[in-house]
CSV table of C-alpha atoms in Angstrom, one decimal:
chain,number,residue,atom,x,y,z
A,1,UNK,CA,-13.0,-20.6,5.6
A,2,UNK,CA,-13.9,-17.0,5.1
A,3,UNK,CA,-16.0,-16.3,2.1
A,4,UNK,CA,-18.5,-13.8,0.8
A,5,UNK,CA,-20.5,-14.4,3.9
A,6,UNK,CA,-17.6,-12.8,5.8
A,7,UNK,CA,-18.4,-9.3,4.6
A,8,UNK,CA,-21.7,-8.9,6.6
A,9,UNK,CA,-19.6,-9.9,9.6
A,10,UNK,CA,-17.1,-7.2,8.8
A,11,UNK,CA,-19.8,-4.5,8.8
A,12,UNK,CA,-21.6,-5.7,11.9
A,13,UNK,CA,-18.3,-6.1,13.8
A,14,UNK,CA,-17.3,-2.5,13.0
A,15,UNK,CA,-20.8,-1.3,14.1
A,16,UNK,CA,-20.6,-3.3,17.3
A,17,UNK,CA,-17.2,-2.1,18.1
A,18,UNK,CA,-18.3,1.5,17.5
A,19,UNK,CA,-21.1,1.1,20.0
A,20,UNK,CA,-18.9,-0.6,22.6
A,21,UNK,CA,-16.3,2.2,22.3
A,22,UNK,CA,-19.0,4.9,22.7
A,23,UNK,CA,-20.4,3.2,25.8
A,24,UNK,CA,-16.9,2.8,27.2
A,25,UNK,CA,-16.5,6.6,27.6
A,26,UNK,CA,-18.1,6.2,31.0
A,27,UNK,CA,-15.4,3.8,32.2
A,28,UNK,CA,-12.6,4.9,34.4
A,29,UNK,CA,-9.5,6.6,32.9
A,30,UNK,CA,-7.2,3.7,33.5
A,31,UNK,CA,-9.4,1.5,31.3
A,32,UNK,CA,-9.7,3.7,28.2
A,33,UNK,CA,-6.8,5.3,26.3
A,34,UNK,CA,-7.2,7.9,23.6
A,35,UNK,CA,-4.3,8.7,21.3
A,36,UNK,CA,-3.7,10.1,17.9
A,37,UNK,CA,-1.2,11.2,15.2
A,38,UNK,CA,-1.0,13.3,12.1
A,39,UNK,CA,1.1,14.9,9.4
A,40,UNK,CA,0.9,18.1,7.5
A,41,UNK,CA,3.1,17.7,4.5
A,42,UNK,CA,3.5,19.7,1.3
A,43,UNK,CA,5.1,17.9,-1.6
A,44,UNK,CA,6.1,19.4,-5.0
A,45,UNK,CA,7.4,17.6,-8.1
A,46,UNK,CA,8.8,19.5,-11.1
A,47,UNK,CA,7.1,17.7,-14.0
A,48,UNK,CA,3.9,19.3,-15.5
A,49,UNK,CA,2.2,16.2,-17.0
A,50,UNK,CA,2.5,13.6,-14.2
A,51,UNK,CA,1.3,13.6,-10.6
A,52,UNK,CA,3.0,12.3,-7.5
A,53,UNK,CA,1.2,9.6,-5.4
A,54,UNK,CA,2.2,8.4,-2.0
A,55,UNK,CA,0.5,5.1,-2.9
A,56,UNK,CA,-1.6,3.9,-5.8
A,57,UNK,CA,-4.8,3.9,-3.8
A,58,UNK,CA,-4.8,7.7,-3.8
A,59,UNK,CA,-6.9,9.6,-6.4
A,60,UNK,CA,-4.6,10.3,-9.4
A,61,UNK,CA,-4.3,13.8,-10.7
A,62,UNK,CA,-2.0,14.4,-13.6
A,63,UNK,CA,-2.3,18.2,-13.5
A,64,UNK,CA,-1.2,18.4,-9.8
A,65,UNK,CA,2.4,19.5,-9.1
A,66,UNK,CA,2.3,20.8,-5.5
A,67,UNK,CA,-0.2,19.7,-2.9
A,68,UNK,CA,-0.8,19.0,0.8
A,69,UNK,CA,-3.0,16.0,0.0
A,70,UNK,CA,-0.6,13.0,-0.6
A,71,UNK,CA,1.5,13.4,2.6
A,72,UNK,CA,-1.1,14.7,5.1
A,73,UNK,CA,-3.3,12.8,7.4
A,74,UNK,CA,-4.9,12.7,10.8
A,75,UNK,CA,-5.7,9.7,12.9
A,76,UNK,CA,-7.2,8.8,16.3
A,77,UNK,CA,-7.1,5.6,18.2
A,78,UNK,CA,-9.1,4.2,21.1
A,79,UNK,CA,-7.9,1.3,23.3
A,80,UNK,CA,-10.2,-0.1,25.8
A,81,UNK,CA,-8.7,-2.6,28.3
A,82,UNK,CA,-11.5,-4.7,29.7
A,83,UNK,CA,-9.1,-6.7,31.9
A,84,UNK,CA,-5.5,-8.0,31.6
A,85,UNK,CA,-6.5,-10.5,28.9
A,86,UNK,CA,-9.2,-8.8,26.8
A,87,UNK,CA,-9.1,-5.4,25.0
A,88,UNK,CA,-10.7,-3.5,22.1
A,89,UNK,CA,-8.9,-1.2,19.7
A,90,UNK,CA,-10.2,1.0,16.9
A,91,UNK,CA,-8.3,3.5,14.7
A,92,UNK,CA,-9.7,6.0,12.2
A,93,UNK,CA,-7.6,7.9,9.7
A,94,UNK,CA,-8.5,10.8,7.5
A,95,UNK,CA,-6.3,11.1,4.4
A,96,UNK,CA,-6.4,11.5,0.6
A,97,UNK,CA,-8.3,8.4,-0.7
A,98,UNK,CA,-10.8,7.6,-3.4
A,99,UNK,CA,-13.8,7.0,-1.1
A,100,UNK,CA,-14.2,8.7,2.3
A,101,UNK,CA,-16.8,6.5,4.1
A,102,UNK,CA,-16.8,5.0,7.6
A,103,UNK,CA,-15.5,1.6,6.3
A,104,UNK,CA,-12.6,3.1,4.4
A,105,UNK,CA,-11.4,5.5,7.2
A,106,UNK,CA,-11.5,2.7,9.7
A,107,UNK,CA,-7.9,1.4,9.7
A,108,UNK,CA,-8.1,-0.9,12.7
A,109,UNK,CA,-11.0,-2.4,14.6
A,110,UNK,CA,-10.2,-5.6,16.5
A,111,UNK,CA,-10.8,-7.5,19.7
A,112,UNK,CA,-7.6,-8.8,21.4
A,113,UNK,CA,-7.2,-11.8,23.7
A,114,UNK,CA,-4.0,-12.6,25.6
A,115,UNK,CA,-4.3,-16.0,27.1
A,116,UNK,CA,-0.8,-16.0,28.4
A,117,UNK,CA,2.6,-14.2,28.0
A,118,UNK,CA,3.3,-15.9,24.6
A,119,UNK,CA,0.1,-16.0,22.7
A,120,UNK,CA,-1.7,-12.9,21.1
A,121,UNK,CA,-5.0,-13.4,19.4
A,122,UNK,CA,-6.9,-10.7,17.4
A,123,UNK,CA,-10.0,-10.8,15.4
A,124,UNK,CA,-11.4,-8.0,13.3
A,125,UNK,CA,-9.5,-5.5,11.2
A,126,UNK,CA,-5.7,-5.5,11.7
A,127,UNK,CA,-2.7,-4.2,9.8
A,128,UNK,CA,-1.7,-6.6,7.0
A,129,UNK,CA,1.6,-8.0,8.1
A,130,UNK,CA,3.4,-7.7,4.8
A,131,UNK,CA,6.2,-5.3,5.6
A,132,UNK,CA,8.2,-3.8,8.4
A,133,UNK,CA,6.0,-0.8,8.9
A,134,UNK,CA,2.7,-2.8,8.8
A,135,UNK,CA,1.4,-1.4,12.1
A,136,UNK,CA,2.8,2.2,11.7
A,137,UNK,CA,2.7,2.9,8.0
A,138,UNK,CA,0.3,5.9,8.6
A,139,UNK,CA,2.2,7.2,11.6
A,140,UNK,CA,5.0,9.3,10.0
A,141,UNK,CA,6.2,10.5,13.4
A,142,UNK,CA,7.3,6.9,14.2
A,143,UNK,CA,9.7,6.8,11.3
A,144,UNK,CA,12.8,8.7,10.3
A,145,UNK,CA,11.7,9.3,6.7
A,146,UNK,CA,9.0,11.7,5.4
A,147,UNK,CA,7.2,8.7,3.8
A,148,UNK,CA,7.9,5.0,3.3
A,149,UNK,CA,9.8,4.3,0.1
A,150,UNK,CA,7.4,4.5,-2.8
A,151,UNK,CA,8.8,1.5,-4.6
A,152,UNK,CA,7.6,-0.9,-1.9
A,153,UNK,CA,4.9,0.9,0.1
A,154,UNK,CA,3.5,2.7,-2.9
A,155,UNK,CA,2.8,-0.5,-4.8
A,156,UNK,CA,1.3,-2.6,-1.9
A,157,UNK,CA,-1.9,-0.6,-1.2
A,158,UNK,CA,-3.6,-3.2,1.0
A,159,UNK,CA,-3.2,-1.8,4.5
A,160,UNK,CA,-5.4,-4.0,6.5
A,161,UNK,CA,-7.0,-7.4,6.6
A,162,UNK,CA,-10.4,-8.4,8.1
A,163,UNK,CA,-10.1,-11.7,9.8
A,164,UNK,CA,-8.0,-13.6,12.3
A,165,UNK,CA,-4.5,-12.8,13.5
A,166,UNK,CA,-2.5,-15.2,15.7
A,167,UNK,CA,0.9,-14.4,17.0
A,168,UNK,CA,3.3,-16.4,19.2
A,169,UNK,CA,6.2,-14.6,21.0
A,170,UNK,CA,9.1,-16.1,22.8
A,171,UNK,CA,12.9,-15.8,23.3
A,172,UNK,CA,16.0,-17.9,22.9
A,173,UNK,CA,18.8,-16.7,25.1
A,174,UNK,CA,19.0,-12.9,24.1
A,175,UNK,CA,17.0,-13.3,20.9
A,176,UNK,CA,13.3,-12.2,21.0
A,177,UNK,CA,11.3,-13.7,18.2
A,178,UNK,CA,7.7,-14.0,17.0
A,179,UNK,CA,5.7,-16.0,14.4
A,180,UNK,CA,2.3,-14.7,13.2
A,181,UNK,CA,-0.4,-15.9,10.9
A,182,UNK,CA,-3.3,-13.9,9.4
A,183,UNK,CA,-6.2,-15.1,7.3
A,184,UNK,CA,-9.1,-13.1,6.0
A,185,UNK,CA,-10.4,-10.6,3.5
A,186,UNK,CA,-8.8,-7.5,2.0
A,187,UNK,CA,-10.4,-4.8,-0.2
A,188,UNK,CA,-9.3,-1.5,-1.8
A,189,UNK,CA,-11.0,1.0,-4.2
A,190,UNK,CA,-8.8,2.6,-6.8
A,191,UNK,CA,-9.4,5.2,-9.5
A,192,UNK,CA,-8.5,5.1,-13.1
A,193,UNK,CA,-6.8,8.4,-14.2
A,194,UNK,CA,-8.0,8.1,-17.8
A,195,UNK,CA,-11.7,7.2,-17.2
A,196,UNK,CA,-12.2,8.3,-13.6
A,197,UNK,CA,-13.7,4.9,-13.0
A,198,UNK,CA,-13.7,3.4,-9.5
A,199,UNK,CA,-12.7,-0.2,-9.4
A,200,UNK,CA,-12.6,-2.4,-6.3
A,201,UNK,CA,-9.9,-5.1,-5.9
A,202,UNK,CA,-10.6,-7.6,-3.2
A,203,UNK,CA,-9.8,-11.1,-1.9
A,204,UNK,CA,-11.7,-13.1,0.6
A,205,UNK,CA,-8.9,-15.7,0.9
A,206,UNK,CA,-5.7,-13.8,1.9
A,207,UNK,CA,-3.0,-15.5,3.9
A,208,UNK,CA,-0.1,-13.7,5.6
A,209,UNK,CA,2.8,-15.3,7.5
A,210,UNK,CA,5.6,-13.4,9.2
A,211,UNK,CA,8.6,-14.2,11.4
A,212,UNK,CA,10.5,-11.5,13.3
A,213,UNK,CA,13.5,-11.3,15.6
A,214,UNK,CA,15.2,-8.7,17.8
A,215,UNK,CA,18.7,-9.1,19.1
A,216,UNK,CA,20.1,-6.0,21.0
A,217,UNK,CA,20.4,-3.3,18.3
A,218,UNK,CA,19.4,-5.6,15.5
A,219,UNK,CA,16.0,-6.5,14.2
A,220,UNK,CA,14.8,-8.6,11.2
A,221,UNK,CA,11.8,-10.1,9.6
A,222,UNK,CA,10.5,-12.4,6.8
A,223,UNK,CA,7.0,-12.3,5.5
A,224,UNK,CA,4.9,-14.0,2.8
A,225,UNK,CA,1.5,-12.9,1.6
A,226,UNK,CA,-0.8,-14.8,-0.7
A,227,UNK,CA,-3.7,-12.8,-2.1
A,228,UNK,CA,-5.8,-15.6,-3.5
A,229,UNK,CA,-8.9,-15.6,-5.6
A,230,UNK,CA,-8.5,-12.0,-6.5
A,231,UNK,CA,-11.7,-10.2,-7.6
A,232,UNK,CA,-11.8,-6.9,-9.5
A,233,UNK,CA,-15.2,-5.1,-9.8
A,234,UNK,CA,-14.6,-2.7,-12.7
A,235,UNK,CA,-16.3,0.7,-13.3
A,236,UNK,CA,-18.6,1.1,-16.2
A,237,UNK,CA,-16.1,2.5,-18.7
A,238,UNK,CA,-13.6,-0.3,-17.9
A,239,UNK,CA,-16.4,-2.9,-18.2
A,240,UNK,CA,-17.3,-1.6,-21.6
A,241,UNK,CA,-13.6,-1.8,-22.7
A,242,UNK,CA,-13.4,-5.4,-21.5
A,243,UNK,CA,-16.5,-6.2,-23.4
A,244,UNK,CA,-15.1,-4.6,-26.6
A,245,UNK,CA,-11.9,-6.7,-26.3
A,246,UNK,CA,-13.9,-9.9,-25.9
A,247,UNK,CA,-16.1,-9.1,-28.9
A,248,UNK,CA,-13.1,-8.3,-31.1
A,249,UNK,CA,-11.5,-11.6,-30.0
A,250,UNK,CA,-14.5,-13.4,-31.3
A,251,UNK,CA,-14.9,-11.4,-34.5
A,252,UNK,CA,-12.6,-13.5,-36.7
A,253,UNK,CA,-10.4,-10.6,-37.9
A,254,UNK,CA,-7.2,-12.6,-38.1
A,255,UNK,CA,-4.2,-11.1,-36.3
A,256,UNK,CA,-6.3,-8.4,-34.6
A,257,UNK,CA,-8.6,-11.0,-33.1
A,258,UNK,CA,-5.8,-13.2,-31.9
A,259,UNK,CA,-4.1,-10.2,-30.2
A,260,UNK,CA,-7.4,-9.2,-28.7
A,261,UNK,CA,-7.8,-12.6,-27.2
A,262,UNK,CA,-4.4,-12.5,-25.6
A,263,UNK,CA,-5.0,-9.0,-24.3
A,264,UNK,CA,-8.3,-10.1,-22.8
A,265,UNK,CA,-6.6,-13.1,-21.1
A,266,UNK,CA,-3.8,-11.0,-19.6
A,267,UNK,CA,-6.2,-8.2,-18.4
A,268,UNK,CA,-8.8,-10.4,-16.8
A,269,UNK,CA,-7.4,-11.1,-13.4
A,270,UNK,CA,-10.5,-12.4,-11.6
A,271,UNK,CA,-9.6,-15.6,-9.7
A,272,UNK,CA,-5.9,-14.9,-9.9
A,273,UNK,CA,-3.4,-15.0,-7.1
A,274,UNK,CA,-0.7,-12.4,-6.2
A,275,UNK,CA,2.2,-13.5,-4.0
A,276,UNK,CA,4.5,-11.2,-2.0
A,277,UNK,CA,7.8,-12.2,-0.4
A,278,UNK,CA,9.6,-9.7,1.9
A,279,UNK,CA,12.8,-9.8,4.1
A,280,UNK,CA,13.8,-6.9,6.3
A,281,UNK,CA,16.8,-5.9,8.5
A,282,UNK,CA,17.1,-3.0,10.9
A,283,UNK,CA,19.7,-1.5,13.3
A,284,UNK,CA,19.4,1.2,15.9
A,285,UNK,CA,21.8,2.0,18.7
A,286,UNK,CA,20.4,5.4,19.7
A,287,UNK,CA,22.8,7.2,17.3
A,288,UNK,CA,23.0,5.3,14.1
A,289,UNK,CA,19.9,3.9,12.3
A,290,UNK,CA,19.7,1.5,9.4
A,291,UNK,CA,16.7,-0.1,7.8
A,292,UNK,CA,16.4,-2.2,4.7
A,293,UNK,CA,13.8,-4.3,3.0
A,294,UNK,CA,13.9,-6.5,-0.1
A,295,UNK,CA,10.7,-7.9,-1.7
A,296,UNK,CA,9.4,-9.8,-4.7
A,297,UNK,CA,5.8,-9.6,-6.2
A,298,UNK,CA,4.6,-12.4,-8.4
A,299,UNK,CA,1.5,-12.8,-10.6
A,300,UNK,CA,0.5,-14.7,-13.7
A,301,UNK,CA,-1.1,-11.9,-15.6
A,302,UNK,CA,0.5,-8.8,-17.2
A,303,UNK,CA,-2.1,-6.5,-15.7
A,304,UNK,CA,-0.7,-7.3,-12.2
A,305,UNK,CA,2.2,-5.2,-11.0
A,306,UNK,CA,5.1,-7.6,-10.5
A,307,UNK,CA,8.8,-7.5,-9.9
A,308,UNK,CA,11.5,-7.1,-7.3
A,309,UNK,CA,12.7,-4.2,-5.3
A,310,UNK,CA,13.9,-2.8,-2.1
A,311,UNK,CA,15.5,0.0,-0.2
A,312,UNK,CA,18.3,0.9,2.1
A,313,UNK,CA,18.1,3.8,4.6
A,314,UNK,CA,20.9,5.1,6.8
A,315,UNK,CA,20.7,8.0,9.3
A,316,UNK,CA,22.7,9.4,12.2
A,317,UNK,CA,21.3,11.4,15.1
A,318,UNK,CA,23.1,14.6,16.1
A,319,UNK,CA,21.4,16.1,19.1
A,320,UNK,CA,17.8,16.8,17.9
A,321,UNK,CA,18.7,16.5,14.2
A,322,UNK,CA,18.9,13.3,12.2
A,323,UNK,CA,20.1,13.5,8.6
A,324,UNK,CA,19.5,10.4,6.5
A,325,UNK,CA,19.8,9.0,3.0
A,326,UNK,CA,17.8,6.4,1.2
A,327,UNK,CA,18.2,4.4,-2.0
A,328,UNK,CA,15.3,2.4,-3.4
A,329,UNK,CA,14.3,0.6,-6.6
A,330,UNK,CA,11.7,-1.5,-8.4
A,331,UNK,CA,12.7,-3.8,-11.2
A,332,UNK,CA,9.9,-5.2,-13.3
A,333,UNK,CA,9.5,-8.9,-13.9
A,334,UNK,CA,7.6,-8.7,-17.1
A,335,UNK,CA,8.0,-7.0,-20.4
A,336,UNK,CA,6.2,-3.9,-21.7
A,337,UNK,CA,3.0,-4.8,-23.6
A,338,UNK,CA,3.4,-3.7,-27.3
A,339,UNK,CA,1.1,-3.9,-30.3
A,340,UNK,CA,1.5,-7.1,-32.3
A,341,UNK,CA,-0.6,-5.8,-35.2
A,342,UNK,CA,-2.1,-2.6,-36.5
A,343,UNK,CA,-5.8,-2.5,-35.7
A,344,UNK,CA,-6.0,0.9,-37.4
A,345,UNK,CA,-5.8,-1.0,-40.8
A,346,UNK,CA,-9.3,-2.3,-40.0
A,347,UNK,CA,-10.7,1.1,-38.8
A,348,UNK,CA,-9.3,4.2,-37.2
A,349,UNK,CA,-11.6,3.7,-34.2
A,350,UNK,CA,-10.1,0.2,-33.6
A,351,UNK,CA,-6.6,1.7,-33.8
A,352,UNK,CA,-7.4,4.2,-31.1
A,353,UNK,CA,-9.0,1.5,-29.1
A,354,UNK,CA,-5.9,-0.7,-29.3
A,355,UNK,CA,-3.7,2.2,-28.0
A,356,UNK,CA,-6.1,2.8,-25.1
A,357,UNK,CA,-6.2,-0.9,-24.1
A,358,UNK,CA,-2.4,-1.4,-24.3
A,359,UNK,CA,-1.9,1.9,-22.4
A,360,UNK,CA,-4.3,0.6,-19.7
A,361,UNK,CA,-2.3,-2.7,-19.2
A,362,UNK,CA,1.0,-0.8,-19.1
A,363,UNK,CA,-0.4,1.6,-16.5
A,364,UNK,CA,0.5,-1.0,-13.9
A,365,UNK,CA,4.1,-1.4,-15.1
A,366,UNK,CA,6.6,-0.1,-12.5
A,367,UNK,CA,10.3,0.6,-13.3
A,368,UNK,CA,12.1,3.3,-11.3
A,369,UNK,CA,14.9,4.1,-8.9
A,370,UNK,CA,14.9,6.8,-6.1
A,371,UNK,CA,17.7,8.5,-4.3
A,372,UNK,CA,16.7,10.5,-1.3
A,373,UNK,CA,18.3,12.9,1.2
A,374,UNK,CA,16.4,14.2,4.2
A,375,UNK,CA,16.6,15.5,7.7
A,376,UNK,CA,14.5,15.2,10.8
A,377,UNK,CA,14.3,17.8,13.5
A,378,UNK,CA,12.7,16.7,16.8
A,379,UNK,CA,11.5,20.1,18.1
A,380,UNK,CA,9.4,18.6,20.8
A,381,UNK,CA,9.0,15.1,22.3
A,382,UNK,CA,5.8,14.7,20.3
A,383,UNK,CA,6.5,16.9,17.2
A,384,UNK,CA,9.0,16.5,14.4
A,385,UNK,CA,9.8,18.6,11.3
A,386,UNK,CA,11.2,16.8,8.3
A,387,UNK,CA,12.5,17.9,4.9
A,388,UNK,CA,13.2,15.4,2.1
A,389,UNK,CA,14.5,15.6,-1.5
A,390,UNK,CA,13.9,12.7,-3.9
A,391,UNK,CA,15.6,12.3,-7.2
A,392,UNK,CA,13.6,9.7,-9.1
A,393,UNK,CA,14.6,8.0,-12.3
A,394,UNK,CA,11.5,6.6,-14.1
A,395,UNK,CA,12.3,4.4,-17.1
A,396,UNK,CA,10.2,4.0,-20.3
A,397,UNK,CA,6.6,3.2,-19.5
A,398,UNK,CA,7.5,2.5,-15.9
A,399,UNK,CA,5.0,5.0,-14.4
A,400,UNK,CA,2.9,2.5,-12.4
A,401,UNK,CA,3.4,4.4,-9.2
A,402,UNK,CA,2.4,7.8,-10.6
A,403,UNK,CA,-0.6,9.6,-12.0
A,404,UNK,CA,0.1,9.6,-15.7
A,405,UNK,CA,-1.9,9.2,-18.9
A,406,UNK,CA,-0.9,7.4,-22.1
A,407,UNK,CA,0.8,10.4,-23.6
A,408,UNK,CA,3.0,11.3,-20.6
A,409,UNK,CA,4.1,7.7,-19.6
A,410,UNK,CA,5.9,6.4,-22.7
A,411,UNK,CA,9.3,8.0,-22.3
A,412,UNK,CA,11.4,7.8,-19.2
A,413,UNK,CA,12.4,10.9,-17.3
A,414,UNK,CA,14.1,12.2,-14.1
A,415,UNK,CA,11.8,13.7,-11.5
A,416,UNK,CA,12.6,15.9,-8.5
A,417,UNK,CA,10.3,15.7,-5.6
A,418,UNK,CA,10.5,18.2,-2.6
A,419,UNK,CA,8.7,17.6,0.6
A,420,UNK,CA,8.3,19.5,3.9
A,421,UNK,CA,6.3,17.8,6.6
A,422,UNK,CA,5.3,18.3,10.3
A,423,UNK,CA,4.5,15.0,12.1
A,424,UNK,CA,3.0,14.8,15.6
A,425,UNK,CA,1.5,12.4,18.1
A,426,UNK,CA,-0.8,13.0,21.1
């Protein structure tokens, strides 16, 4: 089983792969393939005290309304075919993220072995097979939309898994199908908007199972991901807050201490498990395109984002233009955390502390719907221009996908988000 001892392997594997790819530059052109992709996107939302995030692993900025950062990126990929069975792949992506180091910008880094026409074995860093766009989430050119629907792809911020990936592919009559299993370690650094703390959420025991099929114009998939033994390394301010809650729980202050004990239990997610179920269906006949996913996220603690959601996208190609519409939603599976007693009766400082702690737990609460209209213009075989308008209904306290502080996230609101993007591949 993979454990803490797996992490040194991760670093040494990435280093080794980098050296191998560097030395491969002397190989012949038919053995090494260089490719890349990118997006230059500007997004603007009309609310002054919240900030749009493509996903919750991006640095939150409440003061930001318009920016190139959330929807812009640049990626390069190197594929080295050693022979018809063995190959190496590495992909690096520059985008808006909390930490910009070599480990974080490395999206893919794996060795692939194809023993026969059915089996596909990969070891290293691969895309986490949790959703339809698992291998192309960063490549906006590969999709009709400006960005993946925020309700699903914004809440699942683990993009890759370091470990083993085994896939079996076959066909029955005219149905092509595959079954895959992944096991390994995941990790992501996130930033707290209120304290600017950096916290790392990780799991050394993550399992992903996926089944896919293709039949003529139709495609479908089912996936299950179990993020087990979750570990969260808190920043200094968050650690101090957790310590304060624990001390209050032991202080013998009646209702306040009882409430503090419950808050501590619900906010301490170390050792917990988060489970994701997903089912997807797609259709494309060269003119009409439909894509849909439904998902459910389950956890035992209130500090874990959990609930159900999905989206439906429909588009139609007219020469080089493809207008499309998308409807998406996230329905929370837990209640909003509310104060059960008034800590301010003990002291004003405790009253402020209570508000801060409850606001922190509710910062992961997601409750919103989005209605989108967009158009894609393929101006070149490798370049597309897209425009998209999103009308987002955020319900009370349901700002878990946005940069928002305790003051701006209590009341629901309707948000308008405008985006213009240029996507390319090379």
